[in-house]
JSON list of C-alpha atoms in Angstrom, two decimals:
[
{"chain": "F", "resi": 16, "resn": "UNK", "atom": "CA", "xyz": [-61.45, 51.70, 15.05]},
{"chain": "F", "resi": 17, "resn": "UNK", "atom": "CA", "xyz": [-61.36, 54.92, 17.12]},
{"chain": "F", "resi": 18, "resn": "UNK", "atom": "CA", "xyz": [-58.40, 53.65, 19.21]},
{"chain": "F", "resi": 19, "resn": "UNK", "atom": "CA", "xyz": [-56.69, 52.50, 16.05]},
{"chain": "F", "resi": 20, "resn": "UNK", "atom": "CA", "xyz": [-57.11, 55.92, 14.48]},
{"chain": "F", "resi": 21, "resn": "UNK", "atom": "CA", "xyz": [-55.55, 57.64, 17.58]},
{"chain": "F", "resi": 22, "resn": "UNK", "atom": "CA", "xyz": [-52.72, 55.17, 17.48]},
{"chain": "F", "resi": 23, "resn": "UNK", "atom": "CA", "xyz": [-52.28, 55.65, 13.70]},
{"chain": "F", "resi": 24, "resn": "UNK", "atom": "CA", "xyz": [-52.29, 59.37, 14.24]},
{"chain": "F", "resi": 25, "resn": "UNK", "atom": "CA", "xyz": [-49.44, 59.39, 16.74]},
{"chain": "F", "resi": 26, "resn": "UNK", "atom": "CA", "xyz": [-47.52, 56.97, 14.58]},
{"chain": "F", "resi": 27, "resn": "UNK", "atom": "CA", "xyz": [-47.90, 59.40, 11.56]},
{"chain": "F", "resi": 28, "resn": "UNK", "atom": "CA", "xyz": [-46.60, 62.29, 13.75]},
{"chain": "F", "resi": 29, "resn": "UNK", "atom": "CA", "xyz": [-43.52, 60.23, 14.80]},
{"chain": "F", "resi": 30, "resn": "UNK", "atom": "CA", "xyz": [-42.79, 59.07, 11.22]},
{"chain": "F", "resi": 31, "resn": "UNK", "atom": "CA", "xyz": [-43.41, 62.63, 10.01]},
{"chain": "F", "resi": 32, "resn": "UNK", "atom": "CA", "xyz": [-40.72, 64.02, 12.47]},
{"chain": "F", "resi": 33, "resn": "UNK", "atom": "CA", "xyz": [-38.41, 61.20, 11.42]},
{"chain": "F", "resi": 34, "resn": "UNK", "atom": "CA", "xyz": [-38.90, 61.99, 7.69]},
{"chain": "F", "resi": 35, "resn": "UNK", "atom": "CA", "xyz": [-38.32, 65.76, 8.30]},
{"chain": "F", "resi": 36, "resn": "UNK", "atom": "CA", "xyz": [-35.05, 64.88, 10.28]},
{"chain": "F", "resi": 37, "resn": "UNK", "atom": "CA", "xyz": [-34.00, 62.39, 7.67]},
{"chain": "F", "resi": 38, "resn": "UNK", "atom": "CA", "xyz": [-34.82, 64.66, 4.73]},
{"chain": "F", "resi": 39, "resn": "UNK", "atom": "CA", "xyz": [-32.69, 67.35, 6.35]},
{"chain": "F", "resi": 40, "resn": "UNK", "atom": "CA", "xyz": [-29.72, 64.93, 6.55]},
{"chain": "F", "resi": 41, "resn": "UNK", "atom": "CA", "xyz": [-30.18, 63.83, 3.05]},
{"chain": "F", "resi": 42, "resn": "UNK", "atom": "CA", "xyz": [-29.45, 67.31, 1.97]},
{"chain": "F", "resi": 43, "resn": "UNK", "atom": "CA", "xyz": [-25.86, 66.81, 3.03]},
{"chain": "F", "resi": 44, "resn": "UNK", "atom": "CA", "xyz": [-25.31, 63.12, 2.28]},
{"chain": "F", "resi": 45, "resn": "UNK", "atom": "CA", "xyz": [-23.87, 63.62, -1.22]},
{"chain": "F", "resi": 46, "resn": "UNK", "atom": "CA", "xyz": [-21.35, 66.17, -0.03]},
{"chain": "F", "resi": 47, "resn": "UNK", "atom": "CA", "xyz": [-20.52, 64.10, 3.03]},
{"chain": "F", "resi": 48, "resn": "UNK", "atom": "CA", "xyz": [-19.86, 61.01, 0.83]},
{"chain": "F", "resi": 49, "resn": "UNK", "atom": "CA", "xyz": [-17.31, 62.84, -1.17]},
{"chain": "F", "resi": 50, "resn": "UNK", "atom": "CA", "xyz": [-19.68, 63.24, -4.10]},
{"chain": "F", "resi": 51, "resn": "UNK", "atom": "CA", "xyz": [-20.10, 59.54, -4.51]},
{"chain": "F", "resi": 52, "resn": "UNK", "atom": "CA", "xyz": [-22.43, 58.66, -7.34]},
{"chain": "F", "resi": 53, "resn": "UNK", "atom": "CA", "xyz": [-24.43, 56.12, -5.39]},
{"chain": "F", "resi": 54, "resn": "UNK", "atom": "CA", "xyz": [-25.16, 58.78, -2.66]},
{"chain": "F", "resi": 55, "resn": "UNK", "atom": "CA", "xyz": [-26.14, 61.15, -5.65]},
{"chain": "F", "resi": 56, "resn": "UNK", "atom": "CA", "xyz": [-28.98, 58.75, -6.58]},
{"chain": "F", "resi": 57, "resn": "UNK", "atom": "CA", "xyz": [-30.78, 59.29, -3.28]},
{"chain": "F", "resi": 58, "resn": "UNK", "atom": "CA", "xyz": [-29.53, 62.86, -2.15]},
{"chain": "F", "resi": 59, "resn": "UNK", "atom": "CA", "xyz": [-29.45, 66.11, -3.82]},
{"chain": "F", "resi": 60, "resn": "UNK", "atom": "CA", "xyz": [-26.29, 66.56, -6.05]},
{"chain": "F", "resi": 61, "resn": "UNK", "atom": "CA", "xyz": [-27.02, 70.39, -6.64]},
{"chain": "F", "resi": 62, "resn": "UNK", "atom": "CA", "xyz": [-29.46, 73.09, -5.60]},
{"chain": "F", "resi": 63, "resn": "UNK", "atom": "CA", "xyz": [-32.11, 72.47, -8.25]},
{"chain": "F", "resi": 64, "resn": "UNK", "atom": "CA", "xyz": [-35.69, 72.04, -7.18]},
{"chain": "F", "resi": 65, "resn": "UNK", "atom": "CA", "xyz": [-35.84, 68.54, -8.77]},
{"chain": "F", "resi": 66, "resn": "UNK", "atom": "CA", "xyz": [-32.90, 67.33, -6.67]},
{"chain": "F", "resi": 67, "resn": "UNK", "atom": "CA", "xyz": [-34.37, 68.82, -3.57]},
{"chain": "F", "resi": 68, "resn": "UNK", "atom": "CA", "xyz": [-37.41, 66.78, -3.99]},
{"chain": "F", "resi": 69, "resn": "UNK", "atom": "CA", "xyz": [-35.39, 63.71, -3.21]},
{"chain": "F", "resi": 70, "resn": "UNK", "atom": "CA", "xyz": [-35.23, 64.99, 0.40]},
{"chain": "F", "resi": 71, "resn": "UNK", "atom": "CA", "xyz": [-38.86, 64.30, 0.79]},
{"chain": "F", "resi": 72, "resn": "UNK", "atom": "CA", "xyz": [-39.29, 61.35, -1.66]},
{"chain": "F", "resi": 73, "resn": "UNK", "atom": "CA", "xyz": [-36.66, 58.92, -0.47]},
{"chain": "F", "resi": 74, "resn": "UNK", "atom": "CA", "xyz": [-36.90, 59.19, 3.36]},
{"chain": "F", "resi": 75, "resn": "UNK", "atom": "CA", "xyz": [-40.67, 58.94, 3.17]},
{"chain": "F", "resi": 76, "resn": "UNK", "atom": "CA", "xyz": [-40.34, 56.01, 0.73]},
{"chain": "F", "resi": 77, "resn": "UNK", "atom": "CA", "xyz": [-38.01, 54.26, 3.29]},
{"chain": "F", "resi": 78, "resn": "UNK", "atom": "CA", "xyz": [-40.26, 54.85, 6.12]},
{"chain": "F", "resi": 79, "resn": "UNK", "atom": "CA", "xyz": [-43.26, 53.61, 4.07]},
{"chain": "F", "resi": 80, "resn": "UNK", "atom": "CA", "xyz": [-41.96, 50.00, 4.02]},
{"chain": "F", "resi": 81, "resn": "UNK", "atom": "CA", "xyz": [-42.17, 49.40, 7.76]},
{"chain": "F", "resi": 82, "resn": "UNK", "atom": "CA", "xyz": [-45.37, 51.39, 8.00]},
{"chain": "F", "resi": 83, "resn": "UNK", "atom": "CA", "xyz": [-46.87, 49.37, 5.25]},
{"chain": "F", "resi": 84, "resn": "UNK", "atom": "CA", "xyz": [-46.36, 46.26, 7.05]},
{"chain": "F", "resi": 85, "resn": "UNK", "atom": "CA", "xyz": [-47.87, 47.61, 10.29]},
{"chain": "F", "resi": 86, "resn": "UNK", "atom": "CA", "xyz": [-50.98, 49.23, 8.52]},
{"chain": "F", "resi": 87, "resn": "UNK", "atom": "CA", "xyz": [-51.70, 46.97, 5.58]},
{"chain": "F", "resi": 88, "resn": "UNK", "atom": "CA", "xyz": [-52.68, 43.94, 7.59]},
{"chain": "F", "resi": 89, "resn": "UNK", "atom": "CA", "xyz": [-55.18, 46.12, 9.53]},
{"chain": "F", "resi": 90, "resn": "UNK", "atom": "CA", "xyz": [-56.88, 47.99, 6.64]},
{"chain": "F", "resi": 91, "resn": "UNK", "atom": "CA", "xyz": [-56.63, 48.46, 3.01]},
{"chain": "F", "resi": 92, "resn": "UNK", "atom": "CA", "xyz": [-55.77, 51.68, 1.13]},
{"chain": "F", "resi": 93, "resn": "UNK", "atom": "CA", "xyz": [-52.52, 52.51, 2.85]},
{"chain": "F", "resi": 94, "resn": "UNK", "atom": "CA", "xyz": [-50.30, 52.48, -0.38]},
{"chain": "F", "resi": 95, "resn": "UNK", "atom": "CA", "xyz": [-52.84, 54.38, -2.24]},
{"chain": "F", "resi": 96, "resn": "UNK", "atom": "CA", "xyz": [-53.07, 57.00, 0.54]},
{"chain": "F", "resi": 97, "resn": "UNK", "atom": "CA", "xyz": [-49.23, 57.29, 0.80]},
{"chain": "F", "resi": 98, "resn": "UNK", "atom": "CA", "xyz": [-48.67, 57.62, -2.97]},
{"chain": "F", "resi": 99, "resn": "UNK", "atom": "CA", "xyz": [-51.28, 60.36, -3.18]},
{"chain": "F", "resi": 100, "resn": "UNK", "atom": "CA", "xyz": [-49.73, 62.05, -0.07]},
{"chain": "F", "resi": 101, "resn": "UNK", "atom": "CA", "xyz": [-46.18, 61.82, -1.60]},
{"chain": "F", "resi": 102, "resn": "UNK", "atom": "CA", "xyz": [-47.44, 63.33, -4.89]},
{"chain": "F", "resi": 103, "resn": "UNK", "atom": "CA", "xyz": [-49.19, 66.16, -3.07]},
{"chain": "F", "resi": 104, "resn": "UNK", "atom": "CA", "xyz": [-46.01, 66.80, -0.90]},
{"chain": "F", "resi": 105, "resn": "UNK", "atom": "CA", "xyz": [-43.84, 66.95, -4.12]},
{"chain": "F", "resi": 106, "resn": "UNK", "atom": "CA", "xyz": [-46.35, 69.16, -5.96]},
{"chain": "F", "resi": 107, "resn": "UNK", "atom": "CA", "xyz": [-46.48, 71.53, -2.95]},
{"chain": "F", "resi": 108, "resn": "UNK", "atom": "CA", "xyz": [-42.76, 71.92, -2.85]},
{"chain": "F", "resi": 109, "resn": "UNK", "atom": "CA", "xyz": [-42.51, 72.76, -6.48]},
{"chain": "F", "resi": 110, "resn": "UNK", "atom": "CA", "xyz": [-45.63, 75.10, -6.66]},
{"chain": "F", "resi": 111, "resn": "UNK", "atom": "CA", "xyz": [-44.65, 76.90, -3.36]},
{"chain": "F", "resi": 112, "resn": "UNK", "atom": "CA", "xyz": [-41.03, 77.42, -4.42]},
{"chain": "F", "resi": 113, "resn": "UNK", "atom": "CA", "xyz": [-41.79, 78.81, -7.85]},
{"chain": "F", "resi": 114, "resn": "UNK", "atom": "CA", "xyz": [-44.69, 80.91, -6.63]},
{"chain": "F", "resi": 115, "resn": "UNK", "atom": "CA", "xyz": [-42.82, 82.59, -3.80]},
{"chain": "F", "resi": 116, "resn": "UNK", "atom": "CA", "xyz": [-39.58, 83.07, -5.85]},
{"chain": "F", "resi": 117, "resn": "UNK", "atom": "CA", "xyz": [-41.64, 84.36, -8.74]},
{"chain": "F", "resi": 118, "resn": "UNK", "atom": "CA", "xyz": [-43.36, 86.96, -6.53]},
{"chain": "F", "resi": 119, "resn": "UNK", "atom": "CA", "xyz": [-40.26, 88.00, -4.56]},
{"chain": "F", "resi": 120, "resn": "UNK", "atom": "CA", "xyz": [-37.74, 87.66, -7.35]},
{"chain": "F", "resi": 121, "resn": "UNK", "atom": "CA", "xyz": [-35.32, 85.61, -5.24]},
{"chain": "F", "resi": 122, "resn": "UNK", "atom": "CA", "xyz": [-35.24, 82.68, -2.80]},
{"chain": "F", "resi": 123, "resn": "UNK", "atom": "CA", "xyz": [-34.64, 82.67, 0.91]},
{"chain": "F", "resi": 124, "resn": "UNK", "atom": "CA", "xyz": [-33.19, 79.80, 2.89]},
{"chain": "F", "resi": 125, "resn": "UNK", "atom": "CA", "xyz": [-35.88, 80.08, 5.60]},
{"chain": "F", "resi": 126, "resn": "UNK", "atom": "CA", "xyz": [-38.61, 79.82, 2.98]},
{"chain": "F", "resi": 127, "resn": "UNK", "atom": "CA", "xyz": [-36.88, 76.89, 1.34]},
{"chain": "F", "resi": 128, "resn": "UNK", "atom": "CA", "xyz": [-36.76, 75.07, 4.80]},
{"chain": "F", "resi": 129, "resn": "UNK", "atom": "CA", "xyz": [-40.25, 75.95, 5.45]},
{"chain": "F", "resi": 130, "resn": "UNK", "atom": "CA", "xyz": [-41.29, 74.69, 1.99]},
{"chain": "F", "resi": 131, "resn": "UNK", "atom": "CA", "xyz": [-39.63, 71.25, 2.62]},
{"chain": "F", "resi": 132, "resn": "UNK", "atom": "CA", "xyz": [-41.16, 70.94, 6.02]},
{"chain": "F", "resi": 133, "resn": "UNK", "atom": "CA", "xyz": [-44.61, 71.90, 4.86]},
{"chain": "F", "resi": 134, "resn": "UNK", "atom": "CA", "xyz": [-44.27, 69.47, 1.98]},
{"chain": "F", "resi": 135, "resn": "UNK", "atom": "CA", "xyz": [-43.52, 66.61, 4.42]},
{"chain": "F", "resi": 136, "resn": "UNK", "atom": "CA", "xyz": [-46.41, 67.70, 6.64]},
{"chain": "F", "resi": 137, "resn": "UNK", "atom": "CA", "xyz": [-48.80, 67.61, 3.68]},
{"chain": "F", "resi": 138, "resn": "UNK", "atom": "CA", "xyz": [-47.49, 64.28, 2.68]},
{"chain": "F", "resi": 139, "resn": "UNK", "atom": "CA", "xyz": [-48.47, 62.74, 6.09]},
{"chain": "F", "resi": 140, "resn": "UNK", "atom": "CA", "xyz": [-51.56, 64.82, 6.48]},
{"chain": "F", "resi": 141, "resn": "UNK", "atom": "CA", "xyz": [-52.95, 63.69, 3.09]},
{"chain": "F", "resi": 142, "resn": "UNK", "atom": "CA", "xyz": [-52.00, 60.04, 3.83]},
{"chain": "F", "resi": 143, "resn": "UNK", "atom": "CA", "xyz": [-53.71, 60.24, 7.18]},
{"chain": "F", "resi": 144, "resn": "UNK", "atom": "CA", "xyz": [-56.84, 61.75, 5.85]},
{"chain": "F", "resi": 145, "resn": "UNK", "atom": "CA", "xyz": [-57.16, 59.34, 2.92]},
{"chain": "F", "resi": 146, "resn": "UNK", "atom": "CA", "xyz": [-56.28, 56.28, 4.96]},
{"chain": "F", "resi": 147, "resn": "UNK", "atom": "CA", "xyz": [-58.61, 56.88, 7.93]},
{"chain": "F", "resi": 148, "resn": "UNK", "atom": "CA", "xyz": [-61.66, 58.12, 5.97]},
{"chain": "F", "resi": 149, "resn": "UNK", "atom": "CA", "xyz": [-62.17, 55.99, 2.88]},
{"chain": "F", "resi": 150, "resn": "UNK", "atom": "CA", "xyz": [-60.94, 52.47, 2.27]},
{"chain": "F", "resi": 151, "resn": "UNK", "atom": "CA", "xyz": [-60.03, 52.45, -1.38]},
{"chain": "F", "resi": 152, "resn": "UNK", "atom": "CA", "xyz": [-57.46, 49.63, -1.37]},
{"chain": "F", "resi": 153, "resn": "UNK", "atom": "CA", "xyz": [-57.22, 46.48, -3.34]},
{"chain": "F", "resi": 154, "resn": "UNK", "atom": "CA", "xyz": [-54.36, 44.24, -4.41]},
{"chain": "F", "resi": 155, "resn": "UNK", "atom": "CA", "xyz": [-54.49, 45.79, -7.80]},
{"chain": "F", "resi": 156, "resn": "UNK", "atom": "CA", "xyz": [-54.37, 49.33, -6.58]},
{"chain": "F", "resi": 157, "resn": "UNK", "atom": "CA", "xyz": [-51.46, 48.31, -4.27]},
{"chain": "F", "resi": 158, "resn": "UNK", "atom": "CA", "xyz": [-49.65, 47.02, -7.34]},
{"chain": "F", "resi": 159, "resn": "UNK", "atom": "CA", "xyz": [-50.40, 50.19, -9.29]},
{"chain": "F", "resi": 160, "resn": "UNK", "atom": "CA", "xyz": [-49.13, 52.39, -6.48]},
{"chain": "F", "resi": 161, "resn": "UNK", "atom": "CA", "xyz": [-45.93, 50.33, -6.00]},
{"chain": "F", "resi": 162, "resn": "UNK", "atom": "CA", "xyz": [-45.27, 50.77, -9.71]},
{"chain": "F", "resi": 163, "resn": "UNK", "atom": "CA", "xyz": [-45.83, 54.49, -9.46]},
{"chain": "F", "resi": 164, "resn": "UNK", "atom": "CA", "xyz": [-43.43, 54.91, -6.57]},
{"chain": "F", "resi": 165, "resn": "UNK", "atom": "CA", "xyz": [-40.82, 52.68, -8.37]},
{"chain": "F", "resi": 166, "resn": "UNK", "atom": "CA", "xyz": [-41.21, 54.67, -11.58]},
{"chain": "F", "resi": 167, "resn": "UNK", "atom": "CA", "xyz": [-40.68, 57.96, -9.64]},
{"chain": "F", "resi": 168, "resn": "UNK", "atom": "CA", "xyz": [-37.51, 56.45, -7.94]},
{"chain": "F", "resi": 169, "resn": "UNK", "atom": "CA", "xyz": [-36.26, 55.59, -11.39]},
{"chain": "F", "resi": 170, "resn": "UNK", "atom": "CA", "xyz": [-36.95, 59.03, -12.65]},
{"chain": "F", "resi": 171, "resn": "UNK", "atom": "CA", "xyz": [-35.06, 60.54, -9.89]},
{"chain": "F", "resi": 172, "resn": "UNK", "atom": "CA", "xyz": [-32.12, 58.15, -10.71]},
{"chain": "F", "resi": 173, "resn": "UNK", "atom": "CA", "xyz": [-32.18, 58.90, -14.41]},
{"chain": "F", "resi": 174, "resn": "UNK", "atom": "CA", "xyz": [-32.66, 62.65, -14.18]},
{"chain": "F", "resi": 175, "resn": "UNK", "atom": "CA", "xyz": [-29.93, 63.09, -11.55]},
{"chain": "F", "resi": 176, "resn": "UNK", "atom": "CA", "xyz": [-27.17, 62.29, -14.10]},
{"chain": "F", "resi": 177, "resn": "UNK", "atom": "CA", "xyz": [-29.12, 63.19, -17.32]},
{"chain": "F", "resi": 178, "resn": "UNK", "atom": "CA", "xyz": [-31.37, 66.18, -16.47]},
{"chain": "F", "resi": 179, "resn": "UNK", "atom": "CA", "xyz": [-33.45, 67.93, -19.21]},
{"chain": "F", "resi": 180, "resn": "UNK", "atom": "CA", "xyz": [-32.59, 71.49, -19.85]},
{"chain": "F", "resi": 181, "resn": "UNK", "atom": "CA", "xyz": [-35.51, 73.01, -18.05]},
{"chain": "F", "resi": 182, "resn": "UNK", "atom": "CA", "xyz": [-35.78, 75.26, -14.86]},
{"chain": "F", "resi": 183, "resn": "UNK", "atom": "CA", "xyz": [-36.89, 72.47, -12.54]},
{"chain": "F", "resi": 184, "resn": "UNK", "atom": "CA", "xyz": [-33.61, 70.70, -13.06]},
{"chain": "F", "resi": 185, "resn": "UNK", "atom": "CA", "xyz": [-31.31, 73.70, -13.15]},
{"chain": "F", "resi": 186, "resn": "UNK", "atom": "CA", "xyz": [-29.31, 74.73, -9.99]},
{"chain": "F", "resi": 187, "resn": "UNK", "atom": "CA", "xyz": [-30.31, 78.45, -9.33]},
{"chain": "F", "resi": 188, "resn": "UNK", "atom": "CA", "xyz": [-26.72, 79.08, -8.17]},
{"chain": "F", "resi": 189, "resn": "UNK", "atom": "CA", "xyz": [-25.09, 78.03, -11.32]},
{"chain": "F", "resi": 190, "resn": "UNK", "atom": "CA", "xyz": [-27.86, 77.77, -13.84]},
{"chain": "F", "resi": 191, "resn": "UNK", "atom": "CA", "xyz": [-26.60, 74.33, -14.87]},
{"chain": "F", "resi": 192, "resn": "UNK", "atom": "CA", "xyz": [-28.13, 70.91, -14.36]},
{"chain": "F", "resi": 193, "resn": "UNK", "atom": "CA", "xyz": [-25.11, 69.29, -12.54]}
]
């Protein structure tokens, strides 16, 4: 198992770097597509915190598919670990952003970038810790985690075009949802 942990550790680092790069590219996909609505489902359509969470969620979700097939056959608990990791990464981005902008009174691009990169790091770090320490997997738990990830994706789709009128969904530049 020690060799497996080492291999898994390096694989997680590679996937984390890919997720960071893909998430950065996702920031521009909507604009590059000519504001195509389909691109807007997966990429930020404005500068709101909610829309920027897509930069973590969708690249990591896409990378989870091949990783699941590599890991799930060897040990249980991967989907649970990844779902918790994604939840922690998303929560970190929101908490860090509103904490630092609340303290400083404004947002800074370099802190926004650091926020995203740390969110991705936390996602993969939590996944690694949970997956290598305690096996808490089962087919039922895999099903529940798959449902939670799908529900999250559907919420991103729905709230992209019909956002609630709360700060999480408002673009700080225009104070409007879209």
